[in-house]
Structure formats: C-alpha cells, structure tokens
Amino acid sequence: MKRLMVFFLLFLSTAIASDNKKILFENKIYRLSLISSNNCERLNIFNKKYKKNIPILDRLSFLDYGFSLSVNCNSSGFISWDKSFDNNYNDNFLVLNYDLIGYVDIPGEKPKRHVEYYCSVLDLATGDILTKENSNDGFCKMDTLSLPGEVIINKNKVLLYNQPNKISNKYLIKGDKIKVFYRYVNDKDEWHFINYKGKKEINMWIKADSVDIK
C-alpha cells in the first residue's frame, strides 16, 4: 500500500531572518512571522496598531495530511515553509501560495517525489484560514478582477457561512450592499466571499445565487 510521507520546504525570497524568527510578510498594520523555539515552529500574526498577537486558527485542516498550521512541535516531518504572498486585493487578506512536496514510499523501490501546488487565504484580522484549494483553480488565480466592486443582496434573507457549507447564525437581508472578494466553486455550489459594512463589519461566505453578478 502506498504511503505518502509529506515534507514541507520554504523558500522565502523576502523573508527577514533572526535567531528564532522570520518575518514572512509585513504591512502598515500586520506582521506575519514564523517563530522557532524548542523544536517547535509556529506562525504568528502581530497587530502593530493595537500591539496584539493573533493566533492562527486553522478551521479547515490546512493540509490534507493532518498538519496543524498553528502548532508544529516535535514533528519530524516539518522542515520549513514554501510560500509566496499576494495582498493586492485587500490589506486584511493574504494569499499564501505554497508547494506540498512529498514522497510516495513503495516497498522495494526508491521513494518517488511528488509535488502539489496549493494556496490558502489568511484573514489577518482574525488569524482564520479561509480556504484551501489547488493553486491552479479559479479561487487562487483570483477571478476577482471580473467581479463588481459592490452588489446588492436580492433575496429577503441570505444566510452567512463561516466557510462554504459551514453555516452560521448570521444573515443579511434584501437591499444590503456587499463587496465580493472571491468566487469559489465546489462540487455542489458556487460561493462568494463577501465584506459587509454595517453596525459591525462582516467578512463571510454566501451562496452565489444570493446576488446578481453578470
């Protein structure tokens, strides 16, 4: 039986290294760092405005191999990260592009190298990983340039989702104005990741049929 042994490599052309910290990304508000200590490597977001650390919250199991983004202690398979960063779309969201490099272990044969390309979207304000998709898919290619800047909810009540298919107790109503950041299609439905500015600012998912986008 084939067994995939996963190793992670990071080539950060823009990283700033210190004894135990690499700054992976930084803008005027946030700093994303990889911190190493006691055989443990973890990602950390620091809000410079409020001088507050934000833990990374991985709600979708960041990779398919049981790897935890926020806690990586005493893991012999974890080596380093391979990421590039793109936040051209919104200062509060960071697109993480990375390579998953593994080896298929076949008895009696040399392990065969296997590479897959992935991306995730990190909400810098909360530390939430918003999704994980193959980087060749539309989500990571960002079809956002074809999406309008602002659209209006066209149904009487539209449920909001923390993640596609993970419903929350929040909703929007007909006439609410939203901004669509990303379009994502899974096996059954099409989804939009939206921003709504009301009494509280909301960044969540809705089903695509809740708005008219032509």
Short mmCIF file of C-alpha atoms in Angstrom, two decimals:
data_model
loop_
_atom_site.label_atom_id
_atom_site.label_comp_id
_atom_site.label_asym_id
_atom_site.label_seq_id
_atom_site.Cartn_x
_atom_site.Cartn_y
_atom_site.Cartn_z
CA MET A 1 0.00 0.00 0.00
CA LYS A 2 1.34 3.36 -0.96
CA ARG A 3 2.11 5.73 1.85
CA LEU A 4 2.69 9.41 1.30
CA MET A 5 5.34 10.88 3.54
CA VAL A 6 5.00 14.64 3.47
CA PHE A 7 7.77 17.17 3.81
CA PHE A 8 7.44 20.92 3.60
CA LEU A 9 10.05 23.30 2.19
CA LEU A 10 10.09 27.06 2.38
CA PHE A 11 11.93 29.38 0.04
CA LEU A 12 11.15 32.93 1.17
CA SER A 13 12.90 35.44 -1.04
CA THR A 14 11.58 38.34 1.03
CA ALA A 15 11.87 36.84 4.50
CA ILE A 16 13.85 38.65 7.15
CA ALA A 17 15.66 36.20 9.40
CA SER A 18 16.72 36.48 13.02
CA ASP A 19 17.85 33.89 15.57
CA ASN A 20 14.39 32.40 16.04
CA LYS A 21 12.01 34.44 13.90
CA LYS A 22 11.40 35.00 10.19
CA ILE A 23 9.18 37.87 9.11
CA LEU A 24 7.24 36.42 6.18
CA PHE A 25 5.02 39.40 5.43
CA GLU A 26 4.54 42.91 6.79
CA ASN A 27 2.38 45.92 6.00
CA LYS A 28 1.45 49.05 7.95
CA ILE A 29 -0.84 47.13 10.33
CA TYR A 30 0.16 43.44 10.39
CA ARG A 31 3.33 41.39 10.67
CA LEU A 32 3.27 37.65 9.87
CA SER A 33 6.19 35.72 11.36
CA LEU A 34 7.44 32.14 11.56
CA ILE A 35 8.74 31.62 15.11
CA SER A 36 11.02 28.72 16.05
CA SER A 37 11.77 27.56 19.59
CA ASN A 38 12.37 24.23 21.34
CA ASN A 39 11.87 22.10 18.22
CA CYS A 40 8.60 23.93 17.54
CA GLU A 41 7.73 26.21 14.64
CA ARG A 42 4.54 28.24 14.53
CA LEU A 43 3.03 31.13 12.61
CA ASN A 44 2.12 34.32 14.42
CA ILE A 45 0.30 37.49 13.37
CA PHE A 46 1.08 40.72 15.22
CA ASN A 47 -1.25 43.73 15.02
CA LYS A 48 1.13 46.69 15.21
CA LYS A 49 -1.67 49.21 15.73
CA TYR A 50 -3.03 47.53 18.87
CA LYS A 51 0.23 45.76 19.79
CA LYS A 52 -1.58 42.43 19.95
CA ASN A 53 -0.65 38.89 18.89
CA ILE A 54 -3.29 37.00 16.89
CA PRO A 55 -3.08 33.18 16.93
CA ILE A 56 -3.51 31.34 13.63
CA LEU A 57 -6.83 29.47 13.55
CA ASP A 58 -6.95 26.59 11.10
CA ARG A 59 -10.62 25.67 10.66
CA LEU A 60 -10.28 23.61 7.50
CA SER A 61 -7.29 21.41 8.33
CA PHE A 62 -4.69 23.43 6.44
CA LEU A 63 -3.38 20.41 4.56
CA ASP A 64 -4.88 17.01 3.87
CA TYR A 65 -2.25 15.25 5.96
CA GLY A 66 -3.29 16.20 9.49
CA PHE A 67 -0.79 19.03 9.62
CA SER A 68 -1.61 21.82 12.06
CA LEU A 69 -0.62 25.30 10.97
CA SER A 70 -0.70 26.82 14.43
CA VAL A 71 1.12 24.11 16.40
CA ASN A 72 4.07 22.22 14.96
CA CYS A 73 6.03 20.92 17.91
CA ASN A 74 8.14 17.76 17.88
CA SER A 75 7.16 16.95 14.31
CA SER A 76 9.98 15.26 12.41
CA GLY A 77 8.19 15.74 9.10
CA PHE A 78 8.02 19.52 9.40
CA ILE A 79 11.05 21.22 7.89
CA SER A 80 10.12 24.70 6.68
CA TRP A 81 7.68 26.64 4.52
CA ASP A 82 7.47 27.35 0.82
CA LYS A 83 5.25 30.39 0.32
CA SER A 84 4.78 33.50 -1.72
CA PHE A 85 2.48 36.31 -0.67
CA ASP A 86 -0.04 38.46 -2.51
CA ASN A 87 -2.33 41.01 -0.88
CA ASN A 88 -3.16 43.17 -3.87
CA TYR A 89 -6.86 42.62 -3.32
CA ASN A 90 -7.34 43.72 0.27
CA ASP A 91 -4.98 44.79 3.04
CA ASN A 92 -6.66 42.45 5.54
CA PHE A 93 -6.34 39.27 3.48
CA LEU A 94 -3.20 37.46 2.45
CA VAL A 95 -2.99 34.81 -0.26
CA LEU A 96 -0.46 32.14 0.71
CA ASN A 97 0.89 30.14 -2.23
CA TYR A 98 2.92 27.11 -1.26
CA ASP A 99 4.26 23.81 -2.54
CA LEU A 100 3.44 20.50 -0.89
CA ILE A 101 6.43 18.24 -1.57
CA GLY A 102 6.04 14.59 -0.66
CA TYR A 103 7.47 11.18 -1.40
CA VAL A 104 5.46 8.08 -2.25
CA ASP A 105 7.04 5.19 -0.35
CA ILE A 106 6.78 1.93 -2.35
CA PRO A 107 8.28 -1.25 -0.80
CA GLY A 108 11.34 -2.39 -2.74
CA GLU A 109 11.61 0.82 -4.72
CA LYS A 110 13.10 4.24 -4.23
CA PRO A 111 10.61 6.85 -2.94
CA LYS A 112 9.11 8.87 -5.76
CA ARG A 113 8.99 12.64 -5.41
CA HIS A 114 5.55 14.22 -5.70
CA VAL A 115 4.75 17.95 -5.78
CA GLU A 116 1.36 19.62 -5.49
CA TYR A 117 0.70 23.34 -5.56
CA TYR A 118 -1.73 24.89 -3.12
CA CYS A 119 -2.90 28.20 -1.78
CA SER A 120 -4.91 29.44 1.17
CA VAL A 121 -6.37 32.79 2.13
CA LEU A 122 -5.42 34.09 5.56
CA ASP A 123 -7.65 36.63 7.32
CA LEU A 124 -5.02 38.77 9.05
CA ALA A 125 -7.56 40.40 11.37
CA THR A 126 -8.66 37.11 12.93
CA GLY A 127 -5.99 34.56 12.00
CA ASP A 128 -8.57 32.38 10.25
CA ILE A 129 -7.57 30.24 7.27
CA LEU A 130 -10.44 30.90 4.90
CA THR A 131 -9.97 28.09 2.43
CA LYS A 132 -7.52 25.69 0.83
CA GLU A 133 -7.61 25.00 -2.88
CA ASN A 134 -5.26 23.86 -5.59
CA SER A 135 -3.47 26.93 -6.90
CA ASN A 136 -4.48 26.10 -10.46
CA ASP A 137 -8.14 26.60 -9.55
CA GLY A 138 -10.01 29.84 -10.02
CA PHE A 139 -10.03 30.72 -6.34
CA CYS A 140 -6.28 31.07 -6.12
CA LYS A 141 -5.95 32.54 -9.57
CA MET A 142 -8.30 35.23 -8.27
CA ASP A 143 -11.09 35.74 -10.78
CA THR A 144 -11.82 38.78 -8.62
CA LEU A 145 -10.88 41.29 -11.30
CA SER A 146 -14.05 40.33 -13.18
CA LEU A 147 -16.22 40.77 -10.09
CA PRO A 148 -18.01 44.08 -9.41
CA GLY A 149 -16.86 46.23 -6.52
CA GLU A 150 -20.30 46.34 -4.89
CA VAL A 151 -23.52 44.36 -5.33
CA ILE A 152 -26.90 44.22 -3.59
CA ILE A 153 -28.49 41.23 -1.85
CA ASN A 154 -31.52 40.18 -3.92
CA LYS A 155 -33.25 37.78 -1.51
CA ASN A 156 -35.32 38.55 1.58
CA LYS A 157 -32.94 36.65 3.86
CA VAL A 158 -29.47 35.37 3.00
CA LEU A 159 -27.66 33.06 5.38
CA LEU A 160 -23.99 33.69 6.11
CA TYR A 161 -21.41 30.91 6.31
CA ASN A 162 -18.14 30.76 8.24
CA GLN A 163 -16.86 28.50 5.47
CA PRO A 164 -18.59 27.04 2.43
CA ASN A 165 -21.17 24.57 3.81
CA LYS A 166 -20.46 25.66 7.42
CA ILE A 167 -23.47 27.77 8.32
CA SER A 168 -23.52 30.48 11.00
CA ASN A 169 -26.42 32.12 12.86
CA LYS A 170 -25.95 35.38 10.96
CA TYR A 171 -27.74 36.62 7.87
CA LEU A 172 -28.21 39.59 5.54
CA ILE A 173 -31.45 40.98 4.16
CA LYS A 174 -32.64 42.20 0.79
CA GLY A 175 -31.08 45.51 -0.17
CA ASP A 176 -27.91 45.11 1.90
CA LYS A 177 -24.84 46.22 -0.05
CA ILE A 178 -21.80 43.96 -0.07
CA LYS A 179 -18.41 43.74 -1.72
CA VAL A 180 -17.44 40.44 -3.32
CA PHE A 181 -13.79 39.47 -2.90
CA TYR A 182 -13.59 35.92 -4.24
CA ARG A 183 -15.62 33.39 -6.17
CA TYR A 184 -15.27 29.72 -5.25
CA VAL A 185 -16.93 26.65 -6.77
CA ASN A 186 -17.03 23.28 -5.03
CA ASP A 187 -18.66 20.04 -6.15
CA LYS A 188 -22.20 21.25 -5.49
CA ASP A 189 -22.40 25.03 -5.15
CA GLU A 190 -20.86 28.33 -6.12
CA TRP A 191 -19.86 30.66 -3.28
CA HIS A 192 -18.80 34.27 -2.80
CA PHE A 193 -16.59 35.55 -0.02
CA ILE A 194 -18.03 38.95 0.88
CA ASN A 195 -17.48 42.02 3.01
CA TYR A 196 -20.42 43.86 4.59
CA LYS A 197 -20.06 47.13 6.47
CA GLY A 198 -22.95 47.68 8.86
CA LYS A 199 -23.03 48.15 12.64
CA LYS A 200 -20.33 45.51 12.58
CA GLU A 201 -18.07 44.67 9.66
CA ILE A 202 -18.60 41.14 8.36
CA ASN A 203 -16.31 39.01 6.20
CA MET A 204 -18.09 35.74 5.48
CA TRP A 205 -19.37 33.44 2.74
CA ILE A 206 -22.73 33.46 0.92
CA LYS A 207 -24.17 31.29 -1.83
CA ALA A 208 -23.65 32.90 -5.22
CA ASP A 209 -27.36 32.89 -6.11
CA SER A 210 -27.95 35.45 -3.35
CA VAL A 211 -26.75 38.25 -5.64
CA ASP A 212 -26.92 39.04 -9.35
CA ILE A 213 -23.47 39.20 -10.93
CA LYS A 214 -23.36 39.44 -14.70
#
